[in-house]
Each structure stands twice: as C-alpha cells, then as structure tokens.
XYZ file of C-alpha atoms in Angstrom:
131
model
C -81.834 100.880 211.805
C -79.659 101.718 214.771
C -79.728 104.467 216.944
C -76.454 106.029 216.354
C -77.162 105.708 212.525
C -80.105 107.784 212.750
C -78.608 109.714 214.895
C -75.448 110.608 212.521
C -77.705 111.218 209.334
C -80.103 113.566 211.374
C -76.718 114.873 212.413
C -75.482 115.613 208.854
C -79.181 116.815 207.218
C -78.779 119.543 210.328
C -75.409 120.392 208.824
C -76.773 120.586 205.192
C -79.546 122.302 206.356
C -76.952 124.689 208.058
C -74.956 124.940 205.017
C -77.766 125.802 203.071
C -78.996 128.850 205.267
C -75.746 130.338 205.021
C -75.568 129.946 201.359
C -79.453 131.646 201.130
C -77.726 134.671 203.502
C -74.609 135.061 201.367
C -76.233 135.138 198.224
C -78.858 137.469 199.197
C -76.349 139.653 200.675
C -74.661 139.857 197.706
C -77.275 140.697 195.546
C -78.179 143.363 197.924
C -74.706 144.813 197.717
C -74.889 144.175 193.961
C -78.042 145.860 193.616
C -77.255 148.930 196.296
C -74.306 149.722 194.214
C -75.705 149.501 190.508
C -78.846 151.741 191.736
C -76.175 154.307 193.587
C -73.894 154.132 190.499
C -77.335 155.358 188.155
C -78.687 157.602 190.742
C -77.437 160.599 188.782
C -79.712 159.641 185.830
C -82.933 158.554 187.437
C -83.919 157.792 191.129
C -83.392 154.379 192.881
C -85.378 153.637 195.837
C -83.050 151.361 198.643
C -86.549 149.957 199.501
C -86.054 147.242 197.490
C -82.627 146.133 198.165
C -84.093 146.387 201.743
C -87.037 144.060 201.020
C -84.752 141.684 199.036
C -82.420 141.215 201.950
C -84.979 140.854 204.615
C -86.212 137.792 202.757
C -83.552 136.157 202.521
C -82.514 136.742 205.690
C -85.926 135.261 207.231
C -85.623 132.175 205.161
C -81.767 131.861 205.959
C -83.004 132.042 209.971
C -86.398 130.161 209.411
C -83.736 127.099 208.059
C -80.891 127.617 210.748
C -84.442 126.837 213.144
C -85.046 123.969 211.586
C -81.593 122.832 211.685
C -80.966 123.519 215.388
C -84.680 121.549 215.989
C -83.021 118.571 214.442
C -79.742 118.722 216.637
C -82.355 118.972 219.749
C -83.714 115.805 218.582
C -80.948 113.831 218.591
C -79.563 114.843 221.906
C -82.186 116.194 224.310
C -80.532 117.240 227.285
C -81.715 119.993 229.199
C -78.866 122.291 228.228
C -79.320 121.791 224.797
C -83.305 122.255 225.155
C -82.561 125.614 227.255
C -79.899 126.807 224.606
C -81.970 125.651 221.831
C -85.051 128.068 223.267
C -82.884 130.639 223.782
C -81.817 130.592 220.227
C -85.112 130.242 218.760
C -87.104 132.994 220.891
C -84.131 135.103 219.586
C -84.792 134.094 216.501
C -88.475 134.081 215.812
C -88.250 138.129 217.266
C -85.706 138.861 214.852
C -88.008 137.025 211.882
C -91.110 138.556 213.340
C -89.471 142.239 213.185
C -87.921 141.712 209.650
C -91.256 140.473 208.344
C -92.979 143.482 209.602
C -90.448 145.686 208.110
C -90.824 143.708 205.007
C -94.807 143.900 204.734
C -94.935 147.859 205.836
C -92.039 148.891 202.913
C -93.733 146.592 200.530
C -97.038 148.317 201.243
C -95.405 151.281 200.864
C -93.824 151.220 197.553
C -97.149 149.218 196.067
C -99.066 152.713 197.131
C -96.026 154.795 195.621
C -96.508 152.818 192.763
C -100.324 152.885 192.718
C -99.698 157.230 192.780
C -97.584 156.994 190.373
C -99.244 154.728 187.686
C -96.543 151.769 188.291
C -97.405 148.381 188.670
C -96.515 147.029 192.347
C -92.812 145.315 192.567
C -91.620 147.486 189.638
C -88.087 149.546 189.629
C -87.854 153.022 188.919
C -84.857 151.372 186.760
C -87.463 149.134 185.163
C -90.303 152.186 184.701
C-alpha cells in the first residue's frame, strides 16, 4: 500500500472517530436535558435527585473526549510535525485534566447516592422515580 493511501484512510477513521464523539456528546446531552426536565416536571409529586442526570452526562462526556483523543492521536500519526506534536499535547493534557476531574466527580456522586441508597433501603443506581 502507498503512503498517501494510508495516510487518507487514517485520515478519514480520525474523522469517523470524530464524528462519533460528537454523536456520544449530543446524545448524552440530550438525555440529560430529557431527563433534568421529566424529573423537574414530577418534582411536585416525589423528589428527583439531579445526581443522576449529573453522573449520566459526565460519562458520556469522558467517553466523547477519551474518543476525540484517540482521534487527534491518529491525525499526529499521519503528519508529525512539531507543531502538530506541540498542539496535539496541548490538547490532550487539557483533556486528560478535564477527564480526570469529571471521573472524580463521577465516582464521589456515585458513592454518594449508593450510601443514600444503602440508608434508605434502595438498591444502588435506583431512581427515586423508580423506588
């Protein structure tokens, strides 16, 4: 195979790649919204804790980063100058704080609610919509 043909296909499985994070971000973002409003809409009959919504959008916003990584790895591959290398860092030290904080935030309000549940004779990962 030729250089500029490997080149173009690692070129477009960045792009999917790319395409594909976005799509993971919309759509959790959307079910967050989705999920924020039907629990704010029912809050007059029984609590709703925004924990969740909070939990479900941090995920998918570390996998919809954790790809875009990947993606920008690939375009580093196929052209490594030194610009692109120091952008390329740049990007990814901004990125892996950004996952590292969400995942924290993720694992301390999921520990949270599993000992809320735990008090309260739920099982973990359960709703006060689904209790």
């Amino acid at each position: 195979m030729s250089p500029v043909l490997i080149e173009e296909f690692v070129r477009i499985v960045s792009v999917g790649i790319e395409v594909l994070a976005v799509i993971v971000i919309g759509h959790g973002s959307i079910v967050a919204a989705y999920t924020a409003l039907l629990g704010a809409r029912r809050a007059r009959e029984r609590p709703f804790h925004y924990e969740h919504v909070r939990i479900s959008l941090a995920r998918a916003l570390v996998l919809g980063l954790e790809l875009e990584v990947g993606a920008d790895l690939l375009e580093t591959v196929v052209s490594p100058t030194w610009y692109r290398i120091g952008i390329l860092s740049a990007i990814v030290v901004l990125r892996i704080v950004l996952n590292y904080v969400l995942q924290r935030d993720i694992d301390h309000l999921q520990s949270r609610l599993e000992s809320e549940s735990a008090s309260n004779g739920r099982t973990a990962g359960q709703t006060d919509m689904e209790a």
